[in-house]
Coordinates of C-alpha atoms in Angstrom, one line a residue:
X1 CA 0.0 0.0 0.0
X2 CA 2.7 2.5 1.0
X3 CA 5.4 2.8 -1.7
X4 CA 7.5 5.4 0.1
X5 CA 11.2 4.7 0.8
X6 CA 12.0 4.5 4.5
X7 CA 13.7 7.6 6.0
X8 CA 15.8 5.8 8.6
X9 CA 16.6 9.0 10.6
X10 CA 12.9 9.8 11.0
X11 CA 12.1 6.1 11.8
X12 CA 14.7 6.2 14.5
X13 CA 13.4 9.6 15.8
X14 CA 9.8 8.3 16.1
X15 CA 10.9 5.0 17.5
X16 CA 12.9 6.7 20.3
X17 CA 10.1 9.0 21.3
X18 CA 8.9 8.6 24.9
X19 CA 5.3 7.8 25.7
X20 CA 4.6 11.5 26.6
X21 CA 6.3 12.8 23.4
X22 CA 4.3 10.4 21.2
X23 CA 1.0 11.5 22.9
X24 CA 1.8 15.2 22.4
X25 CA 2.9 14.6 18.8
X26 CA -0.2 12.7 18.0
X27 CA -2.3 15.4 19.7
X28 CA -0.7 18.0 17.4
X29 CA -1.4 15.9 14.3
X30 CA -4.9 15.1 15.3
X31 CA -5.6 18.8 16.1
X32 CA -4.6 19.7 12.5
X33 CA -6.9 17.0 11.1
X34 CA -9.8 18.1 13.3
X35 CA -9.3 21.8 12.2
X36 CA -10.0 20.5 8.7
X37 CA -13.0 18.6 9.8
X38 CA -14.4 21.7 11.5
X39 CA -13.8 23.8 8.4
X40 CA -15.6 21.1 6.4
X41 CA -18.5 21.1 8.8
X42 CA -19.0 24.8 8.3
X43 CA -19.5 24.2 4.6
X44 CA -22.3 21.7 5.2
X45 CA -25.6 23.5 4.2
X46 CA -27.5 24.3 7.4
X47 CA -24.7 23.6 9.9
X48 CA -24.0 27.2 10.6
X49 CA -27.8 27.8 11.2
X50 CA -27.7 25.5 14.2
X51 CA -27.2 27.1 17.6
X52 CA -23.5 27.5 18.5
X53 CA -24.0 25.2 21.5
X54 CA -25.3 22.4 19.2
X55 CA -22.5 23.0 16.7
X56 CA -19.9 22.7 19.4
X57 CA -21.5 19.6 20.9
X58 CA -21.8 17.9 17.5
X59 CA -18.1 18.7 16.7
X60 CA -16.9 17.6 20.2
X61 CA -18.8 14.3 20.0
X62 CA -18.2 13.5 16.4
X63 CA -14.8 14.9 15.4
X64 CA -12.8 11.9 16.6
X65 CA -15.0 9.5 14.8
X66 CA -14.5 11.4 11.6
X67 CA -10.8 11.5 12.2
X68 CA -10.8 7.7 12.6
X69 CA -12.4 7.3 9.2
X70 CA -9.7 9.6 7.7
X71 CA -6.9 7.9 9.7
X72 CA -8.0 4.4 8.5
X73 CA -6.6 5.2 5.1
X74 CA -3.1 5.6 6.7
X75 CA -3.0 2.0 8.1
X76 CA -1.8 -1.0 6.0
X77 CA -3.0 -4.0 8.1
X78 CA -1.4 -6.5 5.6
X79 CA 2.0 -5.1 6.3
X80 CA 1.4 -4.0 9.9
X81 CA 2.4 -0.4 9.0
X82 CA 1.0 3.1 9.5
X83 CA 1.8 6.3 7.6
X84 CA 2.6 8.7 10.4
X85 CA 3.2 12.2 9.0
X86 CA 5.5 11.5 6.1
X87 CA 7.1 8.3 7.5
X88 CA 5.9 4.7 7.3
X89 CA 6.3 3.1 10.7
X90 CA 5.8 -0.5 11.8
X91 CA 2.7 -0.4 14.0
X92 CA 4.3 -2.6 16.7
X93 CA 7.2 0.0 17.0
X94 CA 4.7 2.8 17.5
X95 CA 3.1 0.9 20.3
X96 CA 6.3 -0.4 22.0
X97 CA 6.7 0.7 25.6
X98 CA 3.3 2.4 25.6
X99 CA 0.4 1.7 27.9
X100 CA -1.1 -1.6 26.7
X101 CA -4.6 -0.4 27.3
X102 CA -4.0 2.3 24.6
X103 CA -3.3 -0.3 21.9
X104 CA -6.7 -2.0 22.0
X105 CA -8.0 0.2 19.7
X106 CA -25.7 9.1 13.7
X107 CA -27.5 11.8 15.0
X108 CA -28.4 11.1 18.6
X109 CA -26.0 13.0 20.8
X110 CA -26.5 13.6 24.5
X111 CA -27.2 17.3 25.3
X112 CA -28.1 18.5 21.8
X113 CA -31.0 21.0 22.0
X114 CA -31.9 21.5 18.3
X115 CA -32.7 17.9 17.5
X116 CA -35.4 18.5 14.8
X117 CA -33.0 20.8 12.9
X118 CA -30.1 18.4 13.3
X119 CA -32.3 15.5 12.2
X120 CA -33.3 17.5 9.1
X121 CA -29.7 18.3 8.4
X122 CA -28.7 14.7 8.9
X123 CA -31.4 13.5 6.6
X124 CA -30.4 15.9 3.8
X125 CA -26.7 15.0 4.2
X126 CA -27.5 11.3 4.2
X127 CA -29.6 11.6 1.0
X128 CA -26.7 13.5 -0.7
X129 CA -24.2 10.9 0.5
X130 CA -26.4 8.0 -0.5
X131 CA -26.9 9.5 -4.0
X132 CA -23.1 10.1 -4.4
X133 CA -22.1 6.6 -3.2
X134 CA -24.8 4.8 -5.2
X135 CA -23.7 6.7 -8.3
X136 CA -20.0 5.8 -7.9
X137 CA -20.0 2.4 -6.1
X138 CA -21.8 -0.9 -6.6
X139 CA -23.1 -3.0 -3.8
X140 CA -20.6 -4.6 -1.5
X141 CA -22.4 -7.9 -1.3
X142 CA -25.9 -8.6 -2.6
X143 CA -28.0 -5.5 -1.8
X144 CA -25.7 -4.2 1.0
X145 CA -24.3 -0.9 -0.1
X146 CA -21.1 0.8 0.9
X147 CA -23.1 3.3 2.9
X148 CA -24.9 0.6 4.8
X149 CA -21.5 -0.9 5.6
X150 CA -20.2 2.4 6.8
X151 CA -23.3 3.2 8.9
X152 CA -23.0 -0.2 10.6
X153 CA -19.5 0.8 11.7
X154 CA -20.7 3.9 13.7
X155 CA -20.9 2.0 17.0
X156 CA -17.3 0.9 16.5
X157 CA -16.2 4.4 15.8
X158 CA -18.0 5.6 18.9
X159 CA -16.3 2.9 21.0
X160 CA -12.9 3.9 19.6
X161 CA -13.6 7.5 20.5
X162 CA -14.5 6.6 24.0
X163 CA -11.4 4.5 24.3
X164 CA -9.4 7.5 23.2
X165 CA -11.0 9.7 25.8
X166 CA -10.3 7.0 28.5
X167 CA -6.7 6.7 27.4
X168 CA -6.3 10.5 27.4
X169 CA -7.7 10.7 31.0
X170 CA -5.2 8.1 32.1
X171 CA -2.4 10.0 30.4
X172 CA -3.5 13.3 31.9
X173 CA -3.6 11.7 35.4
X174 CA -0.1 10.2 35.0
X175 CA 1.4 13.3 33.3
X176 CA -0.6 16.4 34.5
X177 CA 2.2 18.8 33.5
X178 CA 2.0 18.2 29.8
X179 CA 0.1 20.9 27.8
X180 CA -2.0 19.9 24.8
X181 CA -3.0 22.2 21.9
X182 CA -6.0 24.4 22.8
X183 CA -8.4 22.8 20.3
X184 CA -7.4 19.3 21.3
X185 CA -7.9 20.2 25.0
X186 CA -11.3 21.8 24.2
X187 CA -12.6 18.9 22.2
X188 CA -11.3 16.1 24.4
X189 CA -12.1 17.5 27.9
X190 CA -13.5 15.5 30.8
X191 CA -16.9 16.8 29.8
X192 CA -16.5 14.9 26.5
X193 CA -16.0 11.7 28.4
X194 CA -19.2 12.5 30.3
X195 CA -21.1 13.2 27.1
X196 CA -20.1 9.8 25.7
X197 CA -20.8 7.8 28.9
X198 CA -24.2 9.4 29.5
X199 CA -25.4 9.7 25.9

């Protein structure tokens, strides 16, 4: 999948990172990706008409799930590799000496006030996505579409998002002196954990 020649110096650099350095580096990279997701969300017709509280809540509760979808393209499970920045790294080396619990990697959102508007926006978006996918992709198997397959993955994405928040809480408890990027800190606060566990 990845045809890039290995840059040994970068490979050694990332392999030698401490657990704390890797968390902070990942947080920086994830923050950049989430900034792009936020900009994309602003372009969705009707999103900016939602209340600011609902916009924030939807972004806080869904941005990691969307990032997972984008990140999935960077993993080659056949070769056990991940494209991290501009370097192809063996997944096992990325995980080496990390907390082992960190390795085990729709519309209803707790606390959202404008549910009818969000449901309408969701329905319009899903109709557009369904049309686009059905125009460009055949069924996966029988009458199961690509979109059906993706929608069935939503609970898995939510579980991964919750696991990320739990791992982050453990990291913050063990390393309270580390400072994360402001957007990362805002999106993945303790309140986010409560939104997931009570939603």
